[in-house]
Coordinates of C-alpha atoms in Angstrom, one line a residue:
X1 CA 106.9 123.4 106.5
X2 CA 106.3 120.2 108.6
X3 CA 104.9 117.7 105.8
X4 CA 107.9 119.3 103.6
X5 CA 110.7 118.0 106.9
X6 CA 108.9 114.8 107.1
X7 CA 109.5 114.0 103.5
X8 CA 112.9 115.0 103.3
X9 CA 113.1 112.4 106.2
X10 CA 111.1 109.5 104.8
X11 CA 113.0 109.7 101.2
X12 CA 116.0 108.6 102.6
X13 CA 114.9 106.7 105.1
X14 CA 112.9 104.8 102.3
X15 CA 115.8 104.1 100.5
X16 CA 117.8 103.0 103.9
X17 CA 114.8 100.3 104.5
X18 CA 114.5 99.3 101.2
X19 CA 118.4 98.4 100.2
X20 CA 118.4 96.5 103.9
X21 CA 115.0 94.6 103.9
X22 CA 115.8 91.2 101.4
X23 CA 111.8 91.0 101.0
X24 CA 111.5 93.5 98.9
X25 CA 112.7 92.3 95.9
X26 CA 109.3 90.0 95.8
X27 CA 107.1 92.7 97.0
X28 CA 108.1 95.4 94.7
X29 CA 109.4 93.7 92.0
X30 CA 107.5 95.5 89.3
X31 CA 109.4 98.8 90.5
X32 CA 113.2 97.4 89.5
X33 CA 115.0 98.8 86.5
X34 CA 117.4 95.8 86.2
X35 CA 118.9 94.3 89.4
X36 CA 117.5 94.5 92.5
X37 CA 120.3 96.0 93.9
X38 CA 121.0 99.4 91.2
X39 CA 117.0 100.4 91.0
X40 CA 116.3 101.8 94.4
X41 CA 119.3 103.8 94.5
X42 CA 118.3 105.2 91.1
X43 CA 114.9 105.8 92.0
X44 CA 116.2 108.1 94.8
X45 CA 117.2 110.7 92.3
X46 CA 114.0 111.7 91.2
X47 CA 112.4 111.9 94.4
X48 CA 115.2 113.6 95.4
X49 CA 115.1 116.2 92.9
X50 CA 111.5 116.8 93.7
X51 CA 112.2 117.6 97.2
X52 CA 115.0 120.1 96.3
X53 CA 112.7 122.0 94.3
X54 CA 110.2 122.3 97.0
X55 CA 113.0 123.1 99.3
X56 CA 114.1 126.2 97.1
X57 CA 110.1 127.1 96.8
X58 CA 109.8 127.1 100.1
X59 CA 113.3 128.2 101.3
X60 CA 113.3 125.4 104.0
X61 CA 116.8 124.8 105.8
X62 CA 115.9 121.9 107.6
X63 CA 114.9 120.1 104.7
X64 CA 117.7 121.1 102.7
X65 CA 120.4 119.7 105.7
X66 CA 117.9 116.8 105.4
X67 CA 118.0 116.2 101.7
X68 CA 121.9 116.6 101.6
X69 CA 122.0 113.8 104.5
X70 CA 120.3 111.8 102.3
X71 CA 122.4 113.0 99.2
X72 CA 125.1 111.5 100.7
X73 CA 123.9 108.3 101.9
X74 CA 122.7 107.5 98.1
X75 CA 127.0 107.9 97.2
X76 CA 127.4 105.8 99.9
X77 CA 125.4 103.3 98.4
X78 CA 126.6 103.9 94.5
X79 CA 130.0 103.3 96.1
X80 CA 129.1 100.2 97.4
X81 CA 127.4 98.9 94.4
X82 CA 129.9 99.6 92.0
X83 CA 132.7 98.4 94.0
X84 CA 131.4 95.1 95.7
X85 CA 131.3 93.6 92.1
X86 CA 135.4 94.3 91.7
X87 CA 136.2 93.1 94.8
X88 CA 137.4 95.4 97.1
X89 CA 140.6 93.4 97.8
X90 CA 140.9 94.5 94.0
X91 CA 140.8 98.1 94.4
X92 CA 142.1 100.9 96.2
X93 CA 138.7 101.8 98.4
X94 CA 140.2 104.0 101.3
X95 CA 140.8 106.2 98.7
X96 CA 138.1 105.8 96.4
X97 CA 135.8 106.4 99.1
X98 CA 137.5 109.5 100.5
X99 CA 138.0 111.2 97.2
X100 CA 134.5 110.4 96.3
X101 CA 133.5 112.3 99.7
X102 CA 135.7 115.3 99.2
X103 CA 134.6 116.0 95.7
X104 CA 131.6 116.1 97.0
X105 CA 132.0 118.8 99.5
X106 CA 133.9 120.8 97.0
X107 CA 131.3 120.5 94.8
X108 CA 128.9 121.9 97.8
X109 CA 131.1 124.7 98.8
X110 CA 130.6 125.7 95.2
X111 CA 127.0 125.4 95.1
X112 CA 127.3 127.5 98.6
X113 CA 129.2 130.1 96.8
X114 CA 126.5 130.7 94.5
X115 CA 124.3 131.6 97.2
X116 CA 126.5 134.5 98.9
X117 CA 125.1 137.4 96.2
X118 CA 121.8 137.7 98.2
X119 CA 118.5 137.0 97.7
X120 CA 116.0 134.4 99.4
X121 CA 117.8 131.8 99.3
X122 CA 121.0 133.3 100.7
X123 CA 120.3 131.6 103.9
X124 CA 121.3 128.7 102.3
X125 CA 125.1 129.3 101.7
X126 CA 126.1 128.5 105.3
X127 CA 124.8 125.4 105.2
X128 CA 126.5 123.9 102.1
X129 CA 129.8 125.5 103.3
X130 CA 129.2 123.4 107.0
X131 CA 128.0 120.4 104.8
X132 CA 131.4 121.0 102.4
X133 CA 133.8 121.0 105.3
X134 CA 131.9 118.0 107.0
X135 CA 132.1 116.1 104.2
X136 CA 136.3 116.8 103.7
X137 CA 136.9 116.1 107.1
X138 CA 134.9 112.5 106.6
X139 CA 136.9 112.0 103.5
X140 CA 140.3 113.2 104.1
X141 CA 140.8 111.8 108.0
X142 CA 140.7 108.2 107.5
X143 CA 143.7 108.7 104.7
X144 CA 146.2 110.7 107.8
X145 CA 146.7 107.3 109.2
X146 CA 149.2 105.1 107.9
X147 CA 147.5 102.3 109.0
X148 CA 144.3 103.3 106.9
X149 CA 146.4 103.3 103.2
X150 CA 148.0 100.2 103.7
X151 CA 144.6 98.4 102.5
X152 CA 144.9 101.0 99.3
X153 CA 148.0 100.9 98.4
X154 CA 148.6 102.7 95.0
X155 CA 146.6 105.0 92.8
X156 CA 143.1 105.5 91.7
X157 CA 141.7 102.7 89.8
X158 CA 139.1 103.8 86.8
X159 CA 135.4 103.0 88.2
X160 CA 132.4 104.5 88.1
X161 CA 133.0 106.0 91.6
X162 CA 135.9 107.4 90.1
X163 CA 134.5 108.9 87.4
X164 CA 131.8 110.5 89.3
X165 CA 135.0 112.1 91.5
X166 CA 136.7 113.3 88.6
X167 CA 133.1 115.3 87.7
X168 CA 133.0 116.4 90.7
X169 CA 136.6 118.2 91.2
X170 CA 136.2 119.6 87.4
X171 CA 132.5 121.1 88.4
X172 CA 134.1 122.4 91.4
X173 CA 136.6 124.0 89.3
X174 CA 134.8 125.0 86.8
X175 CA 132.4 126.9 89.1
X176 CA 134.9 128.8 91.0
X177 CA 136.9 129.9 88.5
X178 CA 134.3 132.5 87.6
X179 CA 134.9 134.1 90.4
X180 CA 138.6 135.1 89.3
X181 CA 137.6 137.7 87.1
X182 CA 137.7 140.5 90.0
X183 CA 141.2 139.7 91.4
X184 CA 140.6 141.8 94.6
X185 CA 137.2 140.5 96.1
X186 CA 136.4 138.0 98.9
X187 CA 134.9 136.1 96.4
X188 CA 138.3 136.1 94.2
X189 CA 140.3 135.2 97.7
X190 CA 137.5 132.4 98.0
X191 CA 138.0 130.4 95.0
X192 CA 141.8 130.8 94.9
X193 CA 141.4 128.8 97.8
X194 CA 138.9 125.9 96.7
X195 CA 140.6 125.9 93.4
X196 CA 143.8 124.8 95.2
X197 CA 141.6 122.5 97.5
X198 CA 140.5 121.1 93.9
X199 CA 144.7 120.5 92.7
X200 CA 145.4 119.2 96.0
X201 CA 143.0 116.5 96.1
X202 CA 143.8 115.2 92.5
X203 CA 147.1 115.0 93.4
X204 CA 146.1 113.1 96.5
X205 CA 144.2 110.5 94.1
X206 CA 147.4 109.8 92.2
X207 CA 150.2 109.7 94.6
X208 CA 152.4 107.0 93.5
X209 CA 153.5 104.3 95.9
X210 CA 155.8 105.9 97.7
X211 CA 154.5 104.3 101.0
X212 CA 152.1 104.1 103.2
X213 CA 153.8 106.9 105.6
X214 CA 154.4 109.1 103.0
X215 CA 150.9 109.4 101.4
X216 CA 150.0 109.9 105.4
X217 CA 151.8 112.3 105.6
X218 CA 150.6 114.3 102.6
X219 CA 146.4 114.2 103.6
X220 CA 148.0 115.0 107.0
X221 CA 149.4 118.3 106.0
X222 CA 146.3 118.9 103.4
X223 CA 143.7 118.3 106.0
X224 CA 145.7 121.1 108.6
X225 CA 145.8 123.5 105.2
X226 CA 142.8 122.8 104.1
X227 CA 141.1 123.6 108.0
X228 CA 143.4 126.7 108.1
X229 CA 142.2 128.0 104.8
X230 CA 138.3 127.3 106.2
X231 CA 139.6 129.3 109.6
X232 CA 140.8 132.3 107.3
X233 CA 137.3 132.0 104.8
X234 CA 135.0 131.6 107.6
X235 CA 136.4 135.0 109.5
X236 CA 136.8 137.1 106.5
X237 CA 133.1 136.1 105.6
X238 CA 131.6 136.5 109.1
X239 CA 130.6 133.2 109.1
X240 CA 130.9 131.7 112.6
X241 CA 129.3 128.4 112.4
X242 CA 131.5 127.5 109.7
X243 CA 134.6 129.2 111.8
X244 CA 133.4 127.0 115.0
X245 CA 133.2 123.9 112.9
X246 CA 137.0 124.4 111.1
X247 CA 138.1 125.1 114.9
X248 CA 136.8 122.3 116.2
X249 CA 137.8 120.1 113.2
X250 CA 141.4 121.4 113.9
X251 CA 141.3 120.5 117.4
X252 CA 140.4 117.1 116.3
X253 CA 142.9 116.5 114.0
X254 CA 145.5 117.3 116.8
X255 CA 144.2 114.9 119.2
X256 CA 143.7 112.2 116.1
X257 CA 147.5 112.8 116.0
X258 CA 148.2 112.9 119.5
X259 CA 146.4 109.5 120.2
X260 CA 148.1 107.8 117.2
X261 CA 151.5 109.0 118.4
X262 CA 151.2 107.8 121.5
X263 CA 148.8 105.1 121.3
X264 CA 151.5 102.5 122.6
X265 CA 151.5 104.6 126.1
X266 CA 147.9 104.8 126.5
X267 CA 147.7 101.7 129.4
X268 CA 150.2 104.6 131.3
X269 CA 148.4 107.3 133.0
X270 CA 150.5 110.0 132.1
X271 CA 149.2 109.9 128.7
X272 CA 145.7 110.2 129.9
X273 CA 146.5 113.0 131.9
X274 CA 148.7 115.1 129.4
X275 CA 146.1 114.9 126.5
X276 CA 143.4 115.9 129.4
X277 CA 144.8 118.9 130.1
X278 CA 145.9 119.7 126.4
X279 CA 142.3 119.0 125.5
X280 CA 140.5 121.4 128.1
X281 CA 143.2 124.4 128.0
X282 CA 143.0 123.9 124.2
X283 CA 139.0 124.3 124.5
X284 CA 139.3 126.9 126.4
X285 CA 141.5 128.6 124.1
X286 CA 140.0 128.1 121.0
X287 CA 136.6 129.6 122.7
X288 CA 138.1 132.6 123.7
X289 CA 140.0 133.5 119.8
X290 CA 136.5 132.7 118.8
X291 CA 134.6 135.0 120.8
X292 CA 137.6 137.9 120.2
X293 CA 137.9 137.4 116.6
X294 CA 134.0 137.8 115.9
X295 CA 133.9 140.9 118.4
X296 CA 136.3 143.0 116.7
X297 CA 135.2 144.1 113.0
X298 CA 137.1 142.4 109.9
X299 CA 140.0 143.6 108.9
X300 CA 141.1 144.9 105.5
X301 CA 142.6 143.1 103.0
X302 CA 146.1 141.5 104.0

C-alpha cells in the first residue's frame, strides 16, 4: 500500500521537475520523442496507466486521488504546450482552459457512475464524483466574472485542447446515456442531469459575442444549476462528501458574487462586516440542513 502511494506521488512529481528543470534536456536527451518540451508529457501516460492498473488491483483510494491529481496536472501542461505556440493573445484561453477542465470532470463523474453497481471497487465512485465537481468548479468560476472573458472574447478556436474537450463532452455523453434505458431509476435521474451538464457546456464554448456581461452571466447561472443539481444527486444517493463539497461550492459562489459586487466598498467597513455576518450565519446554516437532511431517510421519488 505505501510503495504503491509513493509512486502515485513521485510520477507526477517527476513530470513537475522535469518540464521546470532546463538541464534536463542534456541529461536525458536520449529519452525525447521530438521536442524537448512534448516528450515528458507523453511519457507520463504510460506510467500513468501503469499505476492505474495497480490502483484497481489493489483497490487503493489514496493512490487513485493521487493519480487523478497528477491526471490533471499533465492537461495542464498539454494546454500549455499546444497553446503557447499560437500565442495566447491569438486565442480564446479562459475558455479553452475552463472547458478543457469541465469535460474533464464530466468525463469523471461518468467514470464514477460506473462504479455505483457494487463490487470492489465501488469505493471508488465517491471519489470521481468529488474529483468531477472539483474540477467544474475550477473550470467554470473564472468564466462568472466579467472581467475574466474580456481576455477571450468570442468562441472556441479549433486546437488540439479543443479537440480533446469535444472527446471529452461526447464520452461523457455517450456514457450516460446508457443509463436512460430505465426511465425511473436514480441512475436514469442521474444522467438526465450530466447529460444536460454536457448541452450546457457546449453551448458555453460557442456563445457568440454578445459581451463580456452576458457570457458572465450565463456560467453564472450554470455554475448555481449545476451545484444545485450536485445538492439534489448527492442527497438522493447518500453521498455526503459530495453533498458537503456542492454546499460549500455554493457558498462560495455567493460570496465570489458578493465580493465582486461590492468590491468598490471594500475600503468601507460596513462591507466587511455585512459579508462577516452573512458568511458565519450562512455556515451555520448550511451545517445544520446538512446534518437534518442526512438524518432523516430519503425520500421517494418527486
Amino acid at each position: 500500500w505505501s510503495v504503491l502511494v509513493l509512486a502515485s506521488i513521485l510520477v507526477p512529481l517527476w513530470l513537475i521537475v522535469l518540464m521546470a528543470d532546463p538541464s534536463h534536456q542534456g541529461i536525458f536527451s536520449y529519452l525525447f520523442l521530438d521536442h524537448p518540451s512534448h516528450s515528458a508529457f507523453y511519457r507520463y501516460l504510460p506510467l500513468m496507466a501503469v499505476v492505474m492498473a495497480l490502483v484497481y488491483r489493489e483497490r487503493n483510494r489514496a493512490a487513485l486521488v493521487l493519480t487523478l491529481l497528477g491526471s490533471a496536472i499533465w492537461l495542464g501542461r498539454f494546454m500549455w504546450v499546444h497553446l503557447e505556440p499560437l500565442g495566447f493573445s491569438g486565442v480564446p484561453i479562459q475558455l479553452q482552459v475552463s472547458s478543457l477542465f469541465c469535460a474533464y470532470a464530466l468525463a469523471l463523474y461518468a467514470v464514477g457512475m460506473a462504479h455505483a453497481a457494487g463490487g470492489q471497487t465501488a469505493r471508488f465512485e465517491e471519489v470521481y464524483k468529488v474529483f468531477a465537481l472539483t474540477f467544474l468548479l475550477v473550470g467554470n468560476f473564472p468564466l462568472t466574472f466579467a472581467h475574466h472573458y474580456e481576455k477571450a472574447a468570442g468562441t472556441m478556436v479549433f486546437t488540439p485542447v479543443s479537440v480533446l474537450s469535444y472527446a471529452g463532452l461526447a464520452g461523457s455523453a455517450v456514457w450516460v446515456g446508457r443509463y436512460l434505458a430505465k426511465p425511473d431509476t436514480e441512475d436514469a435521474r442521474e444522467a438526465r442531469a450530466i447529460l444536460l451538464m454536457v448541452a450546457l457546456q457546449f453551448i458555453g464554448m460557442h456563445l457568440p459575442s454578445v459581451g463580456a456581461v452576458m457570457v458572465s452571466v450565463y456560467f453564472n447561472l450554470l455554475l448555481i444549476g449545476e451545484l444545485l443539481a450536485f445538492l439534489y444527486l448527492s442527497y438522493r444517493l447518500r453521498a455526503e462528501g459530495l453533498f458537503r463539497l456542492a454546499l460549500y461550492g455554493f457558498a462560495f459562489e455567493i460570496l465570489g458574487r458578493y465580493f465582486d459586487t461590492f468590491w468598490k466598498l471594500l475600503p468601507r467597513s460596513f462591507s466587511f462586516l455585512v459579508g462577516g455576518l452573512l458568511l458565519v450565519l450562512g455556515g451555520i446554516y448550511m451545517e445544520r440542513k446538512r446534518k437534518a437532511l442526512f438524518r432523516a431517510p430519503p425520500q421517494g421519488p418527486p
